[in-house]
Amino acid sequence: MDKLIITGGIPLQGEIRISGAKNAALPILAATLLADGPVKVGNIPHLQDITTTMELLGRMGVELVIDECMDIEVDCSTIRELFAPYELVKSMRASILVLGPMLARFGQAVVSLPGGCAIGSRPVNLHIEGLVKMGAEIDVESGYIHAKARKLKAARLVMDLVTVTGTENLMMAATLAEGTTLIENAAREPEVVDLANCLNAMGAKISGAGSDTIAVEGVDRLNGTHYDVLPDRIESGTYLVAAAITGGHIRIKDTRPRMLETVIDKLREAGAEVVVGDEWIDLDMRGRRPCATNIRTSPYPAFPTDMQAQFTTLNVVAEGAATISETVFENRFMHVHELQRLGADIQLEGNTAFVRGVERLTAAPVMATDLRASASLVLAGLVAEGDTVVDRIYHIDRGYESIEEKLAKLGARIRRVPV
Ligand code: EPU
């Protein structure tokens, strides 16, 4: 298990490129199961979760070829097993995204239930209920979802709560269903829109993605295509916070500022000067300490839960006090106890963290518990005095491409050590 060692105190400077979005690449790779012909997916980030998805598809018999541009071509014509095993699903919950496509295209699927998670209970009941409304027969037995359907039928699906992968799974299933499915109270995340765009490029008839009602007119078949994944807004936001807390000045390229409006607003509130172009964001903190800024997470377009941990770190070193409310997941404050080890002043009450900014953090060994929590610890390491050692960074490798290389390019003193 590798560790990261970060020596804090350097204001970040320079320019880096943002990678493709993990949370768009994962459903798009699952969507390739729906196509009759090969699908080429570009701008895929090099991440552990992508490797896990490739392993999952490979075990089903799907052929995957990586070309010289690192695009992945997926050909499902060789599929033999409609099965997602526990050992892969437990290491990556997004594996549940193969359920809708397999069922819609091949009429059956056996997918492990994901089980518990470090950030909340995260059930998949809404994925299952939606598919049942579309005519699937589903039994949950010995930890596995067994799903069957001769042909899925369109339905009006009113989601009890906003779920990103739930919306994606049902949208994918509906592409090959008979009739027009309506998904109401749908997730509006840019990654849902990217998936819909990819499916439409494959011949699907989806409208309304990005709004709270998505209409999917079923078609008989979907074809192969070439599709480039959109940039990662959470990776973008994480580097912007890194610059803000170190008093630095950076530019991130190959991103989409429009997907980051609430995050940019919060950074400006914290005192950052932010200038945006079509595909870049420039953040200048001019050596200043950030001001505290209250955060309340909610589904898109509100402030993303995937940026909550990073803004907790920002508030930990900010001038003033702030309240952070997490409304999407019930247990997403594991980073708080680790940040306290570095000297953070945080009180936790249920889903709310009360943070009083401190002038200095001091390095200590800390442990990553989930992807975004790990990012918040690396950020804290960038400002803490001394060498912060972040353990269990396999969580980080699931979602941040070459984080130590990108931070080093911005001048950070960071190194990976194998243990
Ligand atoms: N929920 C249910 N029942 C369901 C589905 C969801 O109760 O059937 C609840 C969840 O327990 C949670 C809430 O609904 O409290 C929202 O969860 P959602 O389903 O939207 O989360 P997800 O689809 O499992 C995706 C991202 C997460 C991100 C969330 C929220 C992917 C692969 N994952 O998860 O990303 O935090 O949406 O935006 O898209 C990450 O990248 O670090 C990450 C955790």
Coordinates of C-alpha atoms and ligand atoms in Angstrom, one line a residue, residues 22-23 26 94 119 122-127 161-165 189 305-306 328-329 332 371-372, ligand 1:
K22 CA -14.5 9.4 -13.7
N23 CA -18.2 9.6 -13.0
L26 CA -17.9 4.7 -15.7
A94 CA -20.6 2.0 -9.8
I119 CA -19.9 7.4 3.3
R122 CA -26.1 3.8 -0.2
P123 CA -28.9 1.4 -1.1
V124 CA -29.8 0.7 -4.7
N125 CA -33.6 0.2 -4.1
L126 CA -34.5 3.0 -6.6
H127 CA -32.6 1.3 -9.4
L161 CA -35.1 11.1 -4.3
V162 CA -32.5 12.4 -6.7
T163 CA -30.0 9.6 -7.5
V164 CA -27.2 10.0 -10.0
T165 CA -26.4 6.3 -10.9
E189 CA -25.5 16.3 -13.0
T305 CA -21.2 16.6 -2.0
D306 CA -18.0 15.5 -3.8
V328 CA -26.7 13.9 0.4
F329 CA -24.9 11.2 2.4
R332 CA -19.5 11.7 4.9
L371 CA -11.9 9.1 -2.2
R372 CA -12.9 12.7 -1.5
Ligands
EPU1 N1 -30.1 6.5 -2.6 C1 -31.1 5.6 -2.2 N2 -31.6 4.7 -3.0 C2 -31.1 4.4 -4.2 C3 -30.1 5.2 -4.7 C4 -29.6 6.3 -3.9 O1 -31.5 5.8 -1.0 O2 -31.5 3.5 -4.9 C5 -29.6 7.6 -1.8 C6 -28.1 7.4 -1.4 O3 -27.9 6.6 -0.3 C7 -27.7 8.8 -1.2 C8 -28.5 9.6 -2.2 O4 -29.6 8.7 -2.6 O5 -28.0 9.2 0.1 C9 -27.8 10.1 -3.4 O6 -27.0 9.0 -3.9 P1 -26.7 8.8 -5.5 O7 -27.5 7.6 -5.9 O8 -27.0 10.1 -6.2 O9 -25.2 8.5 -5.5 P2 -24.5 7.5 -6.5 O10 -25.2 7.6 -7.8 O11 -24.3 6.2 -5.8 C10 -22.9 9.3 -7.5 C11 -21.4 9.5 -7.7 C12 -20.8 9.8 -6.3 C13 -21.5 11.1 -5.8 C14 -23.0 10.9 -5.8 C15 -23.7 12.2 -5.4 C16 -20.8 8.0 -9.5 C17 -20.2 6.7 -10.0 N3 -20.8 8.2 -8.2 O12 -23.1 8.2 -6.6 O13 -19.4 10.0 -6.5 O14 -21.0 11.4 -4.5 O15 -23.5 10.5 -7.1 O16 -23.4 13.2 -6.3 O17 -21.4 8.7 -10.3 C18 -17.2 10.1 -5.8 O18 -16.9 10.3 -7.0 O19 -16.4 10.3 -4.9 C19 -18.5 9.7 -5.5 C20 -18.8 9.1 -4.3

